[in-house]
C-alpha cells in the first residue's frame, strides 16, 4: 500500500483520513476505533460509540468523524509531526472483535519562515574594492531550512548556521558571506523549507572611489 501523507501548516486545522467508513446500515456502536501516534501514544479511542481515552496533549484539540473516522486536529502544533495509525475493529462479538482496518498516515507540519533580513557591514576599503561581511537571517519556521543566494545572478555559497531548541521546534537560520565588492552588485538571499521559498534582495555598493590626483605636465627650463 502507498504511504499516506498529509501536510499542514502550524496553527491550521487538519484531517487525517482513516481506512474505513461505516455503511449507512451500520452504527458506530458496533466498532472500536484507535488513533495512536508512533504506535505508542493513544491520541483518542472509541468503543461502542463512546470516547474511552484521549491523550492529555490532544485534549480540546481533536475530534473524530463518526462515519469515516477521520481524525481532526486543530490547531496543529509542530509536535504533532509524525506517523499516526488508525486501527478499526468491528464488534461482531465482544469476545472476538475483527480488525477491519489498520493503516498509517504521516503528518508533515510546516511553519513559514520570516522574510529574510540582509545586513552588510564594511570590514575594509581600498581603491580597488570594498570588503564586506554580509548576513542573511530568518526565523520561526519548520522544518530545517536551506539558504541559497545569487550575486548578480550567479550562485553564491553561504556559511550557514541553525538554531533550534529541539528537532521539533522552530528554527532560526543565519548565512554569512565575505565579499570583495569591486562595483555595485545585486545580492539575493533565499530561505527554502519543505518546498516553500522566501527571498530578499539588496544592492551592495562599492563605498570608496579613489580619485587619482592630476600631475602637472613636466617642463624644461633652458638657460
Short mmCIF file of N, CA and C in Angstrom, two decimals, residues 19-131:
data_model
loop_
_atom_site.label_atom_id
_atom_site.label_comp_id
_atom_site.label_asym_id
_atom_site.label_seq_id
_atom_site.Cartn_x
_atom_site.Cartn_y
_atom_site.Cartn_z
N UNK A 19 -9.02 4.35 7.21
CA UNK A 19 -9.14 3.42 6.09
C UNK A 19 -10.48 2.69 6.06
N UNK A 20 -11.46 3.19 6.81
CA UNK A 20 -12.76 2.51 6.83
C UNK A 20 -13.87 3.54 7.00
N UNK A 21 -15.01 3.23 6.38
CA UNK A 21 -16.19 4.09 6.52
C UNK A 21 -17.39 3.22 6.86
N UNK A 22 -18.18 3.68 7.82
CA UNK A 22 -19.34 2.90 8.26
C UNK A 22 -20.44 2.98 7.20
N UNK A 23 -21.00 1.84 6.87
CA UNK A 23 -22.13 1.82 5.95
C UNK A 23 -23.36 2.42 6.63
N UNK A 24 -24.27 2.91 5.82
CA UNK A 24 -25.45 3.59 6.36
C UNK A 24 -26.29 2.67 7.23
N UNK A 25 -26.20 1.37 6.98
CA UNK A 25 -27.00 0.41 7.77
C UNK A 25 -26.31 0.02 9.07
N UNK A 26 -25.07 0.49 9.25
CA UNK A 26 -24.30 0.11 10.43
C UNK A 26 -24.25 1.28 11.41
N UNK A 27 -23.64 1.06 12.58
CA UNK A 27 -23.59 2.08 13.62
C UNK A 27 -22.22 2.10 14.28
N UNK A 28 -21.82 3.29 14.78
CA UNK A 28 -20.56 3.44 15.50
C UNK A 28 -20.53 2.56 16.73
N UNK A 29 -21.70 2.20 17.27
CA UNK A 29 -21.76 1.37 18.47
C UNK A 29 -21.18 -0.03 18.24
N UNK A 30 -21.04 -0.41 16.98
CA UNK A 30 -20.52 -1.74 16.66
C UNK A 30 -19.01 -1.74 16.40
N UNK A 31 -18.34 -0.63 16.77
CA UNK A 31 -16.91 -0.51 16.43
C UNK A 31 -16.08 -0.08 17.63
N UNK A 32 -14.81 -0.47 17.56
CA UNK A 32 -13.76 0.13 18.37
C UNK A 32 -12.79 0.82 17.40
N UNK A 33 -12.43 2.05 17.75
CA UNK A 33 -11.52 2.82 16.88
C UNK A 33 -10.38 3.35 17.74
N UNK A 34 -9.16 3.12 17.28
CA UNK A 34 -7.98 3.61 17.99
C UNK A 34 -7.14 4.47 17.02
N UNK A 35 -6.91 5.70 17.42
CA UNK A 35 -5.94 6.55 16.73
C UNK A 35 -4.74 6.68 17.65
N UNK A 36 -3.58 6.24 17.18
CA UNK A 36 -2.38 6.33 18.00
C UNK A 36 -1.22 6.89 17.19
N UNK A 37 -0.28 7.51 17.89
CA UNK A 37 0.87 8.16 17.26
C UNK A 37 2.13 7.40 17.63
N UNK A 38 2.95 7.13 16.63
CA UNK A 38 4.20 6.38 16.83
C UNK A 38 3.96 5.03 17.49
N UNK A 39 2.76 4.47 17.30
CA UNK A 39 2.33 3.17 17.85
C UNK A 39 2.44 3.09 19.37
N UNK A 40 2.66 4.23 20.03
CA UNK A 40 2.86 4.23 21.49
C UNK A 40 1.83 5.11 22.20
N UNK A 41 1.48 6.20 21.59
CA UNK A 41 0.72 7.25 22.25
C UNK A 41 -0.71 7.25 21.71
N UNK A 42 -1.70 6.92 22.54
CA UNK A 42 -3.09 6.88 22.10
C UNK A 42 -3.63 8.31 22.02
N UNK A 43 -3.88 8.76 20.80
CA UNK A 43 -4.42 10.11 20.60
C UNK A 43 -5.85 10.15 21.09
N UNK A 44 -6.67 9.22 20.60
CA UNK A 44 -8.03 9.04 21.13
C UNK A 44 -8.50 7.64 20.77
N UNK A 45 -9.50 7.17 21.50
CA UNK A 45 -10.05 5.83 21.28
C UNK A 45 -11.55 5.86 21.53
N UNK A 46 -12.28 5.11 20.69
CA UNK A 46 -13.73 4.97 20.82
C UNK A 46 -14.07 3.50 20.97
N UNK A 47 -15.09 3.22 21.78
CA UNK A 47 -15.62 1.86 21.90
C UNK A 47 -17.12 1.95 22.10
N UNK A 48 -17.85 1.21 21.27
CA UNK A 48 -19.31 1.14 21.35
C UNK A 48 -19.94 2.54 21.35
N UNK A 49 -19.37 3.41 20.49
CA UNK A 49 -19.98 4.72 20.29
C UNK A 49 -19.54 5.80 21.25
N UNK A 50 -18.68 5.47 22.21
CA UNK A 50 -18.26 6.45 23.22
C UNK A 50 -16.75 6.61 23.22
N UNK A 51 -16.30 7.83 23.48
CA UNK A 51 -14.88 8.08 23.62
C UNK A 51 -14.42 7.51 24.96
N UNK A 52 -13.39 6.66 24.90
CA UNK A 52 -12.94 6.00 26.12
C UNK A 52 -11.55 6.46 26.55
N UNK A 53 -10.82 7.14 25.67
CA UNK A 53 -9.47 7.57 26.03
C UNK A 53 -9.04 8.72 25.13
N UNK A 54 -8.22 9.62 25.70
CA UNK A 54 -7.63 10.69 24.90
C UNK A 54 -6.38 11.18 25.62
N UNK A 55 -5.28 11.29 24.88
CA UNK A 55 -4.03 11.79 25.45
C UNK A 55 -4.22 13.25 25.84
N UNK A 56 -3.68 13.64 27.01
CA UNK A 56 -3.88 15.00 27.50
C UNK A 56 -3.31 16.06 26.57
N UNK A 57 -2.29 15.68 25.78
CA UNK A 57 -1.70 16.67 24.86
C UNK A 57 -2.66 17.02 23.74
N UNK A 58 -3.63 16.13 23.48
CA UNK A 58 -4.59 16.38 22.41
C UNK A 58 -5.95 16.83 22.94
N UNK A 59 -6.03 17.03 24.24
CA UNK A 59 -7.29 17.46 24.84
C UNK A 59 -7.74 18.79 24.26
N UNK A 60 -9.00 18.88 23.88
CA UNK A 60 -9.61 20.09 23.31
C UNK A 60 -9.03 20.47 21.94
N UNK A 61 -8.24 19.55 21.34
CA UNK A 61 -7.69 19.84 20.02
C UNK A 61 -8.07 18.79 18.98
N UNK A 62 -8.71 17.72 19.40
CA UNK A 62 -9.02 16.64 18.47
C UNK A 62 -10.49 16.23 18.54
N UNK A 63 -10.97 15.75 17.39
CA UNK A 63 -12.29 15.15 17.31
C UNK A 63 -12.28 14.14 16.17
N UNK A 64 -13.23 13.21 16.19
CA UNK A 64 -13.26 12.17 15.17
C UNK A 64 -14.60 12.15 14.47
N UNK A 65 -14.56 12.03 13.16
CA UNK A 65 -15.79 11.87 12.37
C UNK A 65 -16.40 10.50 12.68
N UNK A 66 -17.69 10.48 13.03
CA UNK A 66 -18.29 9.22 13.47
C UNK A 66 -18.78 8.34 12.31
N UNK A 67 -18.46 8.72 11.06
CA UNK A 67 -18.81 7.87 9.92
C UNK A 67 -17.57 7.31 9.22
N UNK A 68 -16.56 8.19 8.96
CA UNK A 68 -15.37 7.70 8.26
C UNK A 68 -14.12 7.73 9.15
N UNK A 69 -14.29 8.07 10.44
CA UNK A 69 -13.22 8.00 11.44
C UNK A 69 -12.05 8.96 11.17
N UNK A 70 -12.26 9.97 10.35
CA UNK A 70 -11.22 10.97 10.13
C UNK A 70 -10.87 11.65 11.45
N UNK A 71 -9.57 11.75 11.73
CA UNK A 71 -9.10 12.43 12.94
C UNK A 71 -8.81 13.90 12.60
N UNK A 72 -9.52 14.80 13.26
CA UNK A 72 -9.32 16.24 13.04
C UNK A 72 -8.51 16.82 14.20
N UNK A 73 -7.46 17.57 13.85
CA UNK A 73 -6.60 18.22 14.84
C UNK A 73 -6.60 19.71 14.58
N UNK A 74 -6.89 20.49 15.62
CA UNK A 74 -6.89 21.95 15.48
C UNK A 74 -6.75 22.61 16.86
N UNK A 75 -5.79 23.56 16.97
CA UNK A 75 -4.79 23.96 15.98
C UNK A 75 -3.60 22.99 15.97
N UNK A 76 -3.01 22.83 14.80
CA UNK A 76 -1.88 21.93 14.66
C UNK A 76 -0.64 22.53 15.32
N UNK A 77 0.10 21.68 16.03
CA UNK A 77 1.38 22.06 16.63
C UNK A 77 2.52 21.32 15.93
N UNK A 78 3.74 21.85 16.06
CA UNK A 78 4.89 21.19 15.44
C UNK A 78 5.10 19.80 16.03
N UNK A 79 4.79 19.64 17.34
CA UNK A 79 4.95 18.33 17.98
C UNK A 79 4.00 17.28 17.41
N UNK A 80 2.98 17.71 16.66
CA UNK A 80 2.05 16.76 16.03
C UNK A 80 2.68 16.07 14.83
N UNK A 81 3.83 16.55 14.40
CA UNK A 81 4.53 15.97 13.25
C UNK A 81 4.84 14.49 13.50
N UNK A 82 4.54 13.63 12.50
CA UNK A 82 4.90 12.22 12.65
C UNK A 82 3.83 11.28 12.14
N UNK A 83 4.04 9.95 12.31
CA UNK A 83 3.10 8.94 11.81
C UNK A 83 1.95 8.67 12.79
N UNK A 84 0.75 8.50 12.24
CA UNK A 84 -0.44 8.16 13.03
C UNK A 84 -1.02 6.86 12.47
N UNK A 85 -1.50 6.04 13.37
CA UNK A 85 -2.06 4.75 12.98
C UNK A 85 -3.54 4.70 13.36
N UNK A 86 -4.36 4.33 12.39
CA UNK A 86 -5.79 4.16 12.64
C UNK A 86 -6.11 2.67 12.62
N UNK A 87 -6.63 2.17 13.75
CA UNK A 87 -7.00 0.76 13.87
C UNK A 87 -8.50 0.67 14.15
N UNK A 88 -9.21 -0.07 13.32
CA UNK A 88 -10.67 -0.19 13.46
C UNK A 88 -11.03 -1.66 13.65
N UNK A 89 -11.79 -1.91 14.71
CA UNK A 89 -12.28 -3.27 14.97
C UNK A 89 -13.80 -3.28 14.91
N UNK A 90 -14.36 -4.33 14.30
CA UNK A 90 -15.81 -4.50 14.27
C UNK A 90 -16.22 -5.51 15.34
N UNK A 91 -17.19 -5.14 16.16
CA UNK A 91 -17.59 -5.96 17.30
C UNK A 91 -18.69 -6.93 16.88
N UNK A 92 -18.33 -7.88 16.03
CA UNK A 92 -19.32 -8.91 15.67
C UNK A 92 -19.68 -9.73 16.90
N UNK A 93 -18.67 -9.91 17.75
CA UNK A 93 -18.92 -10.48 19.08
C UNK A 93 -17.90 -9.85 20.02
N UNK A 94 -18.30 -9.57 21.22
CA UNK A 94 -17.43 -8.87 22.16
C UNK A 94 -16.18 -9.68 22.49
N UNK A 95 -16.29 -11.03 22.40
CA UNK A 95 -15.14 -11.86 22.71
C UNK A 95 -14.15 -11.93 21.54
N UNK A 96 -14.64 -11.72 20.33
CA UNK A 96 -13.77 -11.91 19.17
C UNK A 96 -13.99 -10.79 18.15
N UNK A 97 -13.57 -9.55 18.49
CA UNK A 97 -13.70 -8.47 17.51
C UNK A 97 -12.73 -8.67 16.36
N UNK A 98 -13.14 -8.30 15.15
CA UNK A 98 -12.29 -8.48 13.98
C UNK A 98 -11.73 -7.13 13.52
N UNK A 99 -10.45 -7.13 13.13
CA UNK A 99 -9.82 -5.91 12.63
C UNK A 99 -10.22 -5.72 11.17
N UNK A 100 -10.90 -4.62 10.89
CA UNK A 100 -11.34 -4.35 9.51
C UNK A 100 -10.41 -3.34 8.83
N UNK A 101 -9.54 -2.71 9.60
CA UNK A 101 -8.68 -1.70 9.01
C UNK A 101 -7.55 -1.37 9.96
N UNK A 102 -6.34 -1.26 9.40
CA UNK A 102 -5.15 -0.88 10.17
C UNK A 102 -4.21 -0.18 9.19
N UNK A 103 -4.13 1.13 9.32
CA UNK A 103 -3.37 1.90 8.32
C UNK A 103 -2.67 3.08 8.98
N UNK A 104 -1.52 3.47 8.39
CA UNK A 104 -0.73 4.57 8.92
C UNK A 104 -0.78 5.76 7.95
N UNK A 105 -0.93 6.95 8.52
CA UNK A 105 -0.85 8.18 7.74
C UNK A 105 0.15 9.10 8.46
N UNK A 106 1.03 9.73 7.68
CA UNK A 106 2.08 10.57 8.26
C UNK A 106 1.74 12.04 8.08
N UNK A 107 1.80 12.78 9.17
CA UNK A 107 1.52 14.21 9.14
C UNK A 107 2.83 14.99 9.10
N UNK A 108 2.93 15.88 8.12
CA UNK A 108 4.09 16.76 8.00
C UNK A 108 3.63 18.19 8.33
N UNK A 109 4.12 18.71 9.43
CA UNK A 109 3.75 20.06 9.87
C UNK A 109 4.84 21.04 9.43
N UNK A 110 4.42 22.14 8.84
CA UNK A 110 5.37 23.18 8.41
C UNK A 110 4.99 24.51 9.05
N UNK A 111 5.98 25.38 9.17
CA UNK A 111 5.75 26.74 9.65
C UNK A 111 6.52 27.69 8.75
N UNK A 112 5.91 28.82 8.39
CA UNK A 112 6.54 29.76 7.47
C UNK A 112 7.70 30.49 8.15
N UNK A 113 8.79 30.62 7.41
CA UNK A 113 9.90 31.44 7.88
C UNK A 113 9.61 32.91 7.62
N UNK A 114 10.21 33.77 8.42
CA UNK A 114 10.09 35.21 8.20
C UNK A 114 10.82 35.58 6.91
N UNK A 115 10.46 36.74 6.35
CA UNK A 115 11.16 37.23 5.16
C UNK A 115 12.62 37.46 5.53
N UNK A 116 13.57 36.92 4.72
CA UNK A 116 14.98 37.05 5.08
C UNK A 116 15.40 38.51 5.25
N UNK A 117 16.24 38.75 6.25
CA UNK A 117 16.79 40.08 6.51
C UNK A 117 18.28 40.07 6.16
N UNK A 118 18.69 40.99 5.28
CA UNK A 118 20.08 41.06 4.84
C UNK A 118 20.73 42.32 5.41
N UNK A 119 21.89 42.15 6.04
CA UNK A 119 22.67 43.29 6.52
C UNK A 119 24.09 43.15 5.97
N UNK A 120 24.73 44.30 5.68
CA UNK A 120 26.09 44.30 5.15
C UNK A 120 26.93 45.29 5.93
N UNK A 121 28.05 44.84 6.46
CA UNK A 121 28.98 45.69 7.20
C UNK A 121 30.32 45.74 6.48
N UNK A 122 30.83 46.97 6.30
CA UNK A 122 32.12 47.14 5.63
C UNK A 122 33.24 46.81 6.59
N UNK A 123 34.11 45.89 6.19
CA UNK A 123 35.23 45.49 7.04
C UNK A 123 36.57 46.04 6.55
N UNK A 124 36.59 46.57 5.32
CA UNK A 124 37.83 47.12 4.79
C UNK A 124 37.59 47.83 3.48
N UNK A 125 38.48 48.79 3.15
CA UNK A 125 38.31 49.59 1.94
C UNK A 125 39.65 49.76 1.24
N UNK A 126 39.60 49.80 -0.05
CA UNK A 126 40.76 50.19 -0.86
C UNK A 126 40.23 50.85 -2.13
N UNK A 127 41.14 51.37 -2.93
CA UNK A 127 40.68 51.99 -4.17
C UNK A 127 40.03 50.97 -5.09
N UNK A 128 40.51 49.68 -5.01
CA UNK A 128 40.02 48.68 -5.95
C UNK A 128 38.73 48.00 -5.50
N UNK A 129 38.53 47.83 -4.17
CA UNK A 129 37.38 47.06 -3.71
C UNK A 129 36.97 47.47 -2.31
N UNK A 130 35.73 47.05 -1.96
CA UNK A 130 35.21 47.22 -0.60
C UNK A 130 34.96 45.84 -0.01
N UNK A 131 35.59 45.55 1.11
CA UNK A 131 35.40 44.27 1.79
C UNK A 131 34.16 44.36 2.68
#
